[in-house]
Coordinates of C-alpha atoms in Angstrom, one line a residue:
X1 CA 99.3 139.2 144.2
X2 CA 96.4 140.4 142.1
X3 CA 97.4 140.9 138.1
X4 CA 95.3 144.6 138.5
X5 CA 97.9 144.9 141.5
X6 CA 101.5 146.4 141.7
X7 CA 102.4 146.6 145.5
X8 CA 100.6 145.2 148.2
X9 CA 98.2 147.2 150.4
X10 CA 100.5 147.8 152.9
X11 CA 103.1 149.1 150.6
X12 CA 100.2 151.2 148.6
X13 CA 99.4 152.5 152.1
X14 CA 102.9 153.6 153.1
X15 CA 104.1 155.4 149.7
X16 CA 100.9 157.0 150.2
X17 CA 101.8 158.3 153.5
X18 CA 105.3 159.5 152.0
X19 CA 104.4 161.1 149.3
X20 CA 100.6 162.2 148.7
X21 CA 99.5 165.6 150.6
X22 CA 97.6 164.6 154.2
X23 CA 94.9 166.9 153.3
X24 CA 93.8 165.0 150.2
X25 CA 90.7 162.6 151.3
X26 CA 91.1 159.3 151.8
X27 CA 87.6 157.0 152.2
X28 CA 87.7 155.2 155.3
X29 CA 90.9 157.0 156.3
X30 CA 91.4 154.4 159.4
X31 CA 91.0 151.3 157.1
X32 CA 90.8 151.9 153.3
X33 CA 89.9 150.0 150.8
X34 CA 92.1 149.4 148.2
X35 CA 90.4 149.3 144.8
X36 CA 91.7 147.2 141.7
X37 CA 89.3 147.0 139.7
X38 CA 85.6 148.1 138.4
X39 CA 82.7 146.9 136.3
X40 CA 79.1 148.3 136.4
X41 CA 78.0 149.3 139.2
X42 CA 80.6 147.5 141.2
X43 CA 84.0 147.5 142.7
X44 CA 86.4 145.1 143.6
X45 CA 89.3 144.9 146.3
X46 CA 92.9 143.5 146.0
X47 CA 91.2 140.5 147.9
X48 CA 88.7 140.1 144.7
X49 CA 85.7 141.2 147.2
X50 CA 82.7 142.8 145.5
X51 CA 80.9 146.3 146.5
X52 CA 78.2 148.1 145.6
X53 CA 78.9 151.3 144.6
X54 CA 76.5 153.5 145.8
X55 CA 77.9 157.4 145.5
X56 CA 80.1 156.9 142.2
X57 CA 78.3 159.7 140.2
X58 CA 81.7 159.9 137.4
X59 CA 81.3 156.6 136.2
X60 CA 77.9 157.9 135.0
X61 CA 77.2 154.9 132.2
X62 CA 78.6 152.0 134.4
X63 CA 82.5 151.4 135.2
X64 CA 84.3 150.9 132.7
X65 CA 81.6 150.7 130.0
X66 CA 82.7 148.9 127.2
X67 CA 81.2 151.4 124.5
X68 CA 83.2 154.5 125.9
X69 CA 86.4 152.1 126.5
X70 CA 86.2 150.8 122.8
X71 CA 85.7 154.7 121.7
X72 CA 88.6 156.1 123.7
X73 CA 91.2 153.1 123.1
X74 CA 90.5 153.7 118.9
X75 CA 90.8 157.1 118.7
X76 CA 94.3 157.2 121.4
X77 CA 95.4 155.0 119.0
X78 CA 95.0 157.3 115.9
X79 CA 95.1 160.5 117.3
X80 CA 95.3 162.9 120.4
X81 CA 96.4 167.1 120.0
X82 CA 94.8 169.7 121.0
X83 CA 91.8 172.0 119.7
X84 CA 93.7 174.5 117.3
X85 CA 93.9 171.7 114.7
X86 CA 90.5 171.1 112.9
X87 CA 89.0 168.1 114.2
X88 CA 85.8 166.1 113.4
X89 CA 85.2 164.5 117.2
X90 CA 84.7 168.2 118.4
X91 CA 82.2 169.5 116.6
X92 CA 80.3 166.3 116.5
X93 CA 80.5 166.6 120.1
X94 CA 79.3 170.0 120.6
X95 CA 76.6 169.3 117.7
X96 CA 75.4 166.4 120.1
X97 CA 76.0 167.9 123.9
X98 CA 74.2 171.2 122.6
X99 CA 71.3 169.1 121.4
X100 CA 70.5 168.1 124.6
X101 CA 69.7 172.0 125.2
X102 CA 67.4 174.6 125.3
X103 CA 68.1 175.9 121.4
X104 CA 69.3 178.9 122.8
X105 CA 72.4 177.5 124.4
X106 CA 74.0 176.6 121.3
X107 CA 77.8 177.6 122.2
X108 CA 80.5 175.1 123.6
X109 CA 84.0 175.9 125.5
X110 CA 85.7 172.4 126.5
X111 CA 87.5 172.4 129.5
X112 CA 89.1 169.3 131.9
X113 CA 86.9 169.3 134.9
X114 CA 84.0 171.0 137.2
X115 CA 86.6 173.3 138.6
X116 CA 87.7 175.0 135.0
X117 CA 84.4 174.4 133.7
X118 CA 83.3 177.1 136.9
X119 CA 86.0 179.0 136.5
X120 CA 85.8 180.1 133.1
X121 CA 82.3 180.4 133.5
X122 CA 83.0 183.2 135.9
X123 CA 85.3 185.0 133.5
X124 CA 83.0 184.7 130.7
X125 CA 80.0 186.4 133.1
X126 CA 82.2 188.9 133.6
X127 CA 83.4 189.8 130.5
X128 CA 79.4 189.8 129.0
X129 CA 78.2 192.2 132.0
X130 CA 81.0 194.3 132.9
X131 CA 80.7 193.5 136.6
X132 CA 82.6 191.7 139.1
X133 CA 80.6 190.3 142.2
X134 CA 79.1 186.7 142.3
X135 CA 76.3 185.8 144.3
X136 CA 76.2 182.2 145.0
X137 CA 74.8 179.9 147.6
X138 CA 75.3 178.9 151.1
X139 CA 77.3 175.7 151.6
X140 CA 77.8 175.8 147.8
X141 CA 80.6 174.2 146.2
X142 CA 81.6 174.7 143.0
X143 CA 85.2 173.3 142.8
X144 CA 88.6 173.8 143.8
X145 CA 90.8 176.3 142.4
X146 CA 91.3 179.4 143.8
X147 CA 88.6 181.6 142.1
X148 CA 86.2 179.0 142.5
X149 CA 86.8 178.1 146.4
X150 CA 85.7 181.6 147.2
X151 CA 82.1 181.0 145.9
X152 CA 82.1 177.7 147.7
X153 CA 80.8 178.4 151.7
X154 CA 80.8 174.8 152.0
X155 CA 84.8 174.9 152.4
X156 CA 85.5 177.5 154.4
X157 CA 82.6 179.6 156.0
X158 CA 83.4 177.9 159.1
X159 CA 87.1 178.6 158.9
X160 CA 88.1 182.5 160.3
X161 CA 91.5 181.7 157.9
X162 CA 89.3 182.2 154.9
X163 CA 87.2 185.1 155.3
X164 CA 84.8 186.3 152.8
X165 CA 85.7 188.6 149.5
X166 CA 84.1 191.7 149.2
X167 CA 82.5 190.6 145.7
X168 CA 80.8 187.2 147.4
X169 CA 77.3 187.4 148.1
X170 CA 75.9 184.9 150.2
X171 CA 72.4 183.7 149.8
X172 CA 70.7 181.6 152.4
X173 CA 70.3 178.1 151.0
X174 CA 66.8 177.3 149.8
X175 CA 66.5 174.4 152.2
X176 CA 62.6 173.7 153.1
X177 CA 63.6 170.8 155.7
X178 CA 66.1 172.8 158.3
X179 CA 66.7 176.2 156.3
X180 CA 65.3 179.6 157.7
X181 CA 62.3 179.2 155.5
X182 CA 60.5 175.8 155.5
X183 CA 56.4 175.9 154.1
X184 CA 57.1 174.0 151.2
X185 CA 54.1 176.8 149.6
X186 CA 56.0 179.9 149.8
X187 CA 59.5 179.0 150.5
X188 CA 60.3 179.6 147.0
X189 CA 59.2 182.8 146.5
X190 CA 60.6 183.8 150.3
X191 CA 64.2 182.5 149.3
X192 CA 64.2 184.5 146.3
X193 CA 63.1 187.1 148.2
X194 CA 66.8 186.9 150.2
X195 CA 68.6 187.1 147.0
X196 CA 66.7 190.7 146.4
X197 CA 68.1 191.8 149.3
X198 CA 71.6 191.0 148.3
X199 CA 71.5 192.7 144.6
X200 CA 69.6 195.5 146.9
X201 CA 72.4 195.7 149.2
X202 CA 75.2 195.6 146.4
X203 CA 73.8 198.5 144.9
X204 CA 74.0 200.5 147.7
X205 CA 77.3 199.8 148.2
X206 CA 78.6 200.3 144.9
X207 CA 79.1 197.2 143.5
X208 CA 77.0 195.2 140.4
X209 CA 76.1 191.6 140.1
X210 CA 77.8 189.7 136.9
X211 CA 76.1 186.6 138.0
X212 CA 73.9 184.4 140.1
X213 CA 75.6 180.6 140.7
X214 CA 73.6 177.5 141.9
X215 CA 74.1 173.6 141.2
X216 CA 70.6 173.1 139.8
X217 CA 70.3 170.4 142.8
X218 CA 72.4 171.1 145.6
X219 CA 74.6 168.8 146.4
X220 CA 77.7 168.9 149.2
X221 CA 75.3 170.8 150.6
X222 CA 73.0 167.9 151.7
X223 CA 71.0 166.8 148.6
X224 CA 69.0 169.5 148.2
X225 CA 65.7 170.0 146.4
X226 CA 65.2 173.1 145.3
X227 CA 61.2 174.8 146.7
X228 CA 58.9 175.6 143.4
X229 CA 59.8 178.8 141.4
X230 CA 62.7 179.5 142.9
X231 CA 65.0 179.7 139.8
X232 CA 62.3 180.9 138.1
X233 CA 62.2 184.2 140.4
X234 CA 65.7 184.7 141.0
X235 CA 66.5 184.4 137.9
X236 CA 64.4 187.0 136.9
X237 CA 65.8 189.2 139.4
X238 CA 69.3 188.8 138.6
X239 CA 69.0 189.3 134.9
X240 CA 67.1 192.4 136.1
X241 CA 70.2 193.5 138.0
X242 CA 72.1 193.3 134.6
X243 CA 74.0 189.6 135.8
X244 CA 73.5 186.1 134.2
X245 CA 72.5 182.8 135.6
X246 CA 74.5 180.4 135.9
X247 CA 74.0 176.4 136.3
X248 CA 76.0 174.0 138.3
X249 CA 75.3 170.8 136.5
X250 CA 78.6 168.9 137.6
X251 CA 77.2 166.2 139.8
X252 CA 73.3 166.6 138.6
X253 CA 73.6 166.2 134.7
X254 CA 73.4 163.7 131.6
X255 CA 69.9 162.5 132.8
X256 CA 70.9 161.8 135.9
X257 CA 67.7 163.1 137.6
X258 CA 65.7 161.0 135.0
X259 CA 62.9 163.2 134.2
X260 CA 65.3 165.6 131.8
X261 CA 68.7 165.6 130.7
X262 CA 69.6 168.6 133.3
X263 CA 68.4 169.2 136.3
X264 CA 67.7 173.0 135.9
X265 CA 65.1 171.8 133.7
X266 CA 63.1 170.4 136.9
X267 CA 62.5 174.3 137.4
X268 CA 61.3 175.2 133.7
X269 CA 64.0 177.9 133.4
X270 CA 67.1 178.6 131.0
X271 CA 69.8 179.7 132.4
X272 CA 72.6 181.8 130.7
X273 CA 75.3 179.9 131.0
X274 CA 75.6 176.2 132.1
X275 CA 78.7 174.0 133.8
X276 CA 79.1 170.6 133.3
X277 CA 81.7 167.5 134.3
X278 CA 82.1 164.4 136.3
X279 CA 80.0 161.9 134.5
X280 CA 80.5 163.9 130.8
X281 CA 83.3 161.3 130.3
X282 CA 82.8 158.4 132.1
X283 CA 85.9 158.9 134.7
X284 CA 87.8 160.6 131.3
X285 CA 88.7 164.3 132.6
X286 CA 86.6 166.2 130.1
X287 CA 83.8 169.0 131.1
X288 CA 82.8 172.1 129.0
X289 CA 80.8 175.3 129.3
X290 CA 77.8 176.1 127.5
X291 CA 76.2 179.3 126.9
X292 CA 74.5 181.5 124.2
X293 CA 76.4 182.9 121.2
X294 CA 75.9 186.8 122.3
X295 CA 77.7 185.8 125.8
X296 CA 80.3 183.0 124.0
X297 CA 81.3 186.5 121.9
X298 CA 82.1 188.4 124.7
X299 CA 85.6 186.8 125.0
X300 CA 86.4 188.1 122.0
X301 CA 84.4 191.9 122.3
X302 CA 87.5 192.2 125.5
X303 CA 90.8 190.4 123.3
X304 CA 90.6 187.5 125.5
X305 CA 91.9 184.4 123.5
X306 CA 90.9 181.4 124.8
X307 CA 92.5 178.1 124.9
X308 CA 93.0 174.9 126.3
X309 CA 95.5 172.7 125.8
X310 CA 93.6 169.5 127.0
X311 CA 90.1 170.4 126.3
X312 CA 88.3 168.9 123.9
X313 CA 91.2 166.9 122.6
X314 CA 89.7 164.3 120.2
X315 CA 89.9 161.4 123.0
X316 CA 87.9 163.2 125.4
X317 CA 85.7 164.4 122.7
X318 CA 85.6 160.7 121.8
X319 CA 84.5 159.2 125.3
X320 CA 81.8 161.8 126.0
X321 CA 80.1 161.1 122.6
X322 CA 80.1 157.1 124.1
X323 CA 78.7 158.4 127.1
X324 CA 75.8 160.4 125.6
X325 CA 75.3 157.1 123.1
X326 CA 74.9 154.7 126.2
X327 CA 72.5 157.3 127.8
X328 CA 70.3 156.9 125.2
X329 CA 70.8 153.6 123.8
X330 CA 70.3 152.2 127.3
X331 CA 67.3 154.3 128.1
X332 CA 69.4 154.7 131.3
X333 CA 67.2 158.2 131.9
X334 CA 63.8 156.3 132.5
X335 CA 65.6 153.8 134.1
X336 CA 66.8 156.3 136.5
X337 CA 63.3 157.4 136.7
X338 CA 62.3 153.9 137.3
X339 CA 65.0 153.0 139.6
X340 CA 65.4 156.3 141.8
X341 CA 61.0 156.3 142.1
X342 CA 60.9 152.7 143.8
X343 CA 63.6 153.9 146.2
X344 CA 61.9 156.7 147.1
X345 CA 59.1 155.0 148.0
X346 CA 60.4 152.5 150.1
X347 CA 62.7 155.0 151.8
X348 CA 59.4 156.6 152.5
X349 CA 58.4 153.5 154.1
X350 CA 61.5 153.1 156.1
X351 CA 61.1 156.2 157.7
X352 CA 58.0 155.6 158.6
X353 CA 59.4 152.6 161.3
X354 CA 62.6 155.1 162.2
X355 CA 62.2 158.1 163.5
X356 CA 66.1 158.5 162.7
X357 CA 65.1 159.4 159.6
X358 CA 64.2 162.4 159.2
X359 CA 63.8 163.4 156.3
X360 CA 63.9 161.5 152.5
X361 CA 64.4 163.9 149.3
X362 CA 65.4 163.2 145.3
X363 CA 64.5 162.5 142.3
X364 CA 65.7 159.8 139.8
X365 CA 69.4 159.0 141.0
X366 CA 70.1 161.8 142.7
X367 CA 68.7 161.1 146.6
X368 CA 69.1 162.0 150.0
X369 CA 68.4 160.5 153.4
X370 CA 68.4 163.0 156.6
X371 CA 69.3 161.8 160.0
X372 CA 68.1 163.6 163.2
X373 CA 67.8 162.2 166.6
X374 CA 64.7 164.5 167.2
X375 CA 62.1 164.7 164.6
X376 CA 60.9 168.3 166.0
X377 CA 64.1 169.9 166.8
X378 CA 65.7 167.7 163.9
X379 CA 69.0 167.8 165.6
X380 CA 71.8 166.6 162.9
X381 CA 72.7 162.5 163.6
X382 CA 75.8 162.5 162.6
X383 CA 77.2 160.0 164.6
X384 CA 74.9 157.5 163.5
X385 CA 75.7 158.4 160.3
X386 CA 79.3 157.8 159.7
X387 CA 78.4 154.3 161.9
X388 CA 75.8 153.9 158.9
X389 CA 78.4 154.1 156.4
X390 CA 81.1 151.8 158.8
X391 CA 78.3 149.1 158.7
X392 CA 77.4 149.3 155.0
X393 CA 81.4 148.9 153.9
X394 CA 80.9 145.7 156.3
X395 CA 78.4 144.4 154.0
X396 CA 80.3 145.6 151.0
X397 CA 78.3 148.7 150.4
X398 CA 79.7 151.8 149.6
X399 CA 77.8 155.1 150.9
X400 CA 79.4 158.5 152.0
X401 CA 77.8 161.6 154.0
X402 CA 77.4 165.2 152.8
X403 CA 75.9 168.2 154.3
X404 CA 77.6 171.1 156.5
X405 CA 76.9 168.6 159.5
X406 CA 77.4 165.1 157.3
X407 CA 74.3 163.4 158.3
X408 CA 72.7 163.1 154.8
X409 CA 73.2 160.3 153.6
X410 CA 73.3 160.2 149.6
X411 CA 72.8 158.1 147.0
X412 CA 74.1 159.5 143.5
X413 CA 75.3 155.8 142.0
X414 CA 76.6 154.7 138.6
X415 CA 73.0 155.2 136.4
X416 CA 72.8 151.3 136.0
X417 CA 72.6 150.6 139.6
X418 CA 69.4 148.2 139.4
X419 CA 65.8 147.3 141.3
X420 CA 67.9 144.3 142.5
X421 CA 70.8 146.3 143.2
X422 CA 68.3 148.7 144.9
X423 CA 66.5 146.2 147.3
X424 CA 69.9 144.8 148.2
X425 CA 70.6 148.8 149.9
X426 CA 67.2 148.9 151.3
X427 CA 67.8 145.6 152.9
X428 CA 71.2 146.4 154.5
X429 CA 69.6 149.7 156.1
X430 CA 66.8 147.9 157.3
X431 CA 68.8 145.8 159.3
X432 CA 71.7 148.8 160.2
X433 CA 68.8 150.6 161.4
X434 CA 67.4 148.3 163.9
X435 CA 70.7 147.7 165.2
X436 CA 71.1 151.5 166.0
X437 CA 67.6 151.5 167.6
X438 CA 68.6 148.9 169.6
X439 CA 72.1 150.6 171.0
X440 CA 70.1 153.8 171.2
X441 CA 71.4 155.3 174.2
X442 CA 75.3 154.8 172.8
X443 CA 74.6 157.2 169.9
X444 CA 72.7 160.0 172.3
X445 CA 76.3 159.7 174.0
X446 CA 77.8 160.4 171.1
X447 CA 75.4 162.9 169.7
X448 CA 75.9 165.3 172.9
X449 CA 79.8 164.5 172.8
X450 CA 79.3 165.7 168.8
X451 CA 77.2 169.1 169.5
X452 CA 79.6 170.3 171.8
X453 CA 82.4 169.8 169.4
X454 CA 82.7 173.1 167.5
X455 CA 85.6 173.0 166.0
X456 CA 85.5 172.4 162.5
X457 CA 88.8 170.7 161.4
X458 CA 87.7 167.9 164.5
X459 CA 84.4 167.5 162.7
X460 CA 85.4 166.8 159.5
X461 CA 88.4 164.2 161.2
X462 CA 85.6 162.6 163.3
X463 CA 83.4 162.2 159.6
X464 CA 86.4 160.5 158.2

């Protein structure tokens, strides 16, 4: 048995089984993968087989990096407490993190994860404007505790269980390829225009907006690109309705999109308040909010104490300094650029021999591939899909799904995934791709078999 291993693959599979909740995912839920060990951009199996991780966006700097193991091993070896004790590794963190930021956003709160991160972000926009409702995104997600699930659409708009609350405000997602508004010219200003409704809407009915949520690049949602000016105008409008803007930076952040450090600077704005996670630690659970120091105060303005008992402890602290080094002693943001530009491209090119493409969309790692069987209805292919993703963990490939209808592919790898690394995806698709064309009438089977299938807890089953 492998040294990295404690029970075999069988036995891993049936304590499983016993004694880990059904509900939690599983990848590949008919024939999983067990995973030992990482390096890099790469995985390996009990079996010592190799894949390419393609979707891995925590392991931001490369799995276990040695910089940000070295950092976290030597300070869990001196010293880990919590944040009520004075310590060096957190304002150096903060100093560094807020750096990174418009000057205005000078103020850390450090939390465990995406979820808390959200979650006191909401509590903070509340506290600062005095109001209550949220307006957030369709098929947004923003995490998964309770207060944060009933912003995210993308869990349970399809589900009657879950209804809406009455201080949710929906806005239709800003998405130019299949969203109600799609002339790449004026769909940002005619999205924005839908969230003007909504504060106009509130106010008639009594209620006020304490803030406006959006992941700076959608994400679940289908790897979205935001249209021009969209931020920029609701923004504007929300802050004009006496709520803040907040910034979903979870899965988008740390340079990740190449061009910037954060994605919400792709839109020239600032945003009020900003969430950040996943890759912030390099798989160590460690997020934080930032905001301005007006807003941080008004925690205190209502007696609200805040602490955490893990957040910002001086390991975490320790791990997401690494990660910020390796960043940018690795140039790994113009290698992003670099990287994530070429793939574009020959995406681009791949979609001009396969009209199951339908539609590619990014920018640095951060990148999405649409599949429709029609190019003028663009019909979700979401059968091919998931067999997309079946073929490429044949050839030792890991890729995933996302969208409301899981036929986008995406690409949000570990930021030192490499040209070679890159033509090595390209290559497999290629070849997945002509074997679809070549079965074609098997997926149109499936495709009509998968539009008539409206129930939403047999879709998800049928995407695992």
């Amino acid at each position: 048995m492998d040294i990295n291993q404690q029970l075999s693959k069988n036995d891993t599979i049936r304590l499983r089984k016993r004694h880990v909740g059904e509900s939690c995912k599983l990848f590949f839920r008919s024939n999983p993968i067990k995973i030992v060990s990482a390096k890099g951009q790469y995985m390996f199996d009990e079996e010592g087989r190799k894949y390419l991780d393609c979707i891995n966006n925590v392991a931001h700097v490369g799995h276990c990096d040695e910089t940000v193991v070295e950092a976290s091993a030597k300070q869990m070896a001196i010293l880990n407490t919590n944040n009520r004790f004075l310590h060096d590794n957190l304002v150096l963190c903060a100093k560094k993190l807020t750096s990174t930021f418009p000057e205005s956003l000078s103020v850390c709160f450090f939390v465990n994860s995406g979820s808390e991160a959200n979650d006191l972000a909401l509590r903070i926009a509340r506290a600062y404007t005095h109001n209550e409702d949220v307006i957030c995104l369709e098929d947004a997600y923003h995490g998964h505790l309770s207060s944060i699930i009933d912003i995210s659409p993308y869990k349970y708009r399809k589900l009657d269980k879950f209804p809406k609350k009455d201080w949710v405000h929906i806005a239709p997602l800003p998405y130019v390829y299949r969203g109600k508004h799609r002339d790449e010219e004026t769909a940002g200003e005619k999205y924005a225009q839908e969230v003007d409704k909504l504060i106009e809407e509130a106010s008639e009915n009594g209620r006020r907006i304490a803030a406006f949520i959006s992941e700076s690049l959608p994400s679940c949602a289908g790897q979205i690109m935001l249209p021009k000016n969209y931020l920029k105008k609701v923004y504007s409008s929300v802050r004009a309705a006496g709520g803040v803007c907040i910034a979903d930076e979870v899965q988008t952040g740390f340079g990740r999109v190449g061009k910037h450090w954060w994605a919400f600077q792709l839109q020239d704005v600032i945003p009020d308040i900003v969430t950040i996670g996943k890759p912030m630690g390099n798989g160590h659970p460690v997020s934080a909010v930032i905001t301005t120091n007006e807003i941080a105060q008004s925690l205190l303005s209502v007696g609200m104490e805040y602490f955490n008992t893990f957040g910002g402890n001086p390991v975490s602290c320790a791990a997401a300094l690494a990660v910020m080094e390796v960043v940018e002693r690795d140039r790994l943001m113009e290698h992003a650029d670099q990287v994530g530009t070429y793939l574009l491209e020959e995406l681009n090119k791949l979609k001009e021999r396969y009209q199951l493409i339908g539609d590619v969309r990014g920018v640095g790692l951060f990148i999405g591939i649409e599949l429709v069987t029609d190019r003028v209805s663009k019909t979700p292919a979401a059968p091919q899909a998931q067999h997309i993703i079946t073929r490429f963990k044949e050839e030792k490939i890991l890729v995933s799904a996302d969208g409301v209808d899981r036929n986008v592919l995406k690409l949000k790898p570990p930021m030192v995934f490499s040209f070679k690394d890159a033509q090595h995806f390209l290559r497999i698709l290629d070849e997945i791709l002509c074997e679809i064309e070549e079965f074609e009438s098997e997926f149109e089977e499936l495709s009509v078999a998968s539009s008539i299938n409206t129930n939403p807890s047999q879709r998800v089953a049928a995407a695992n």
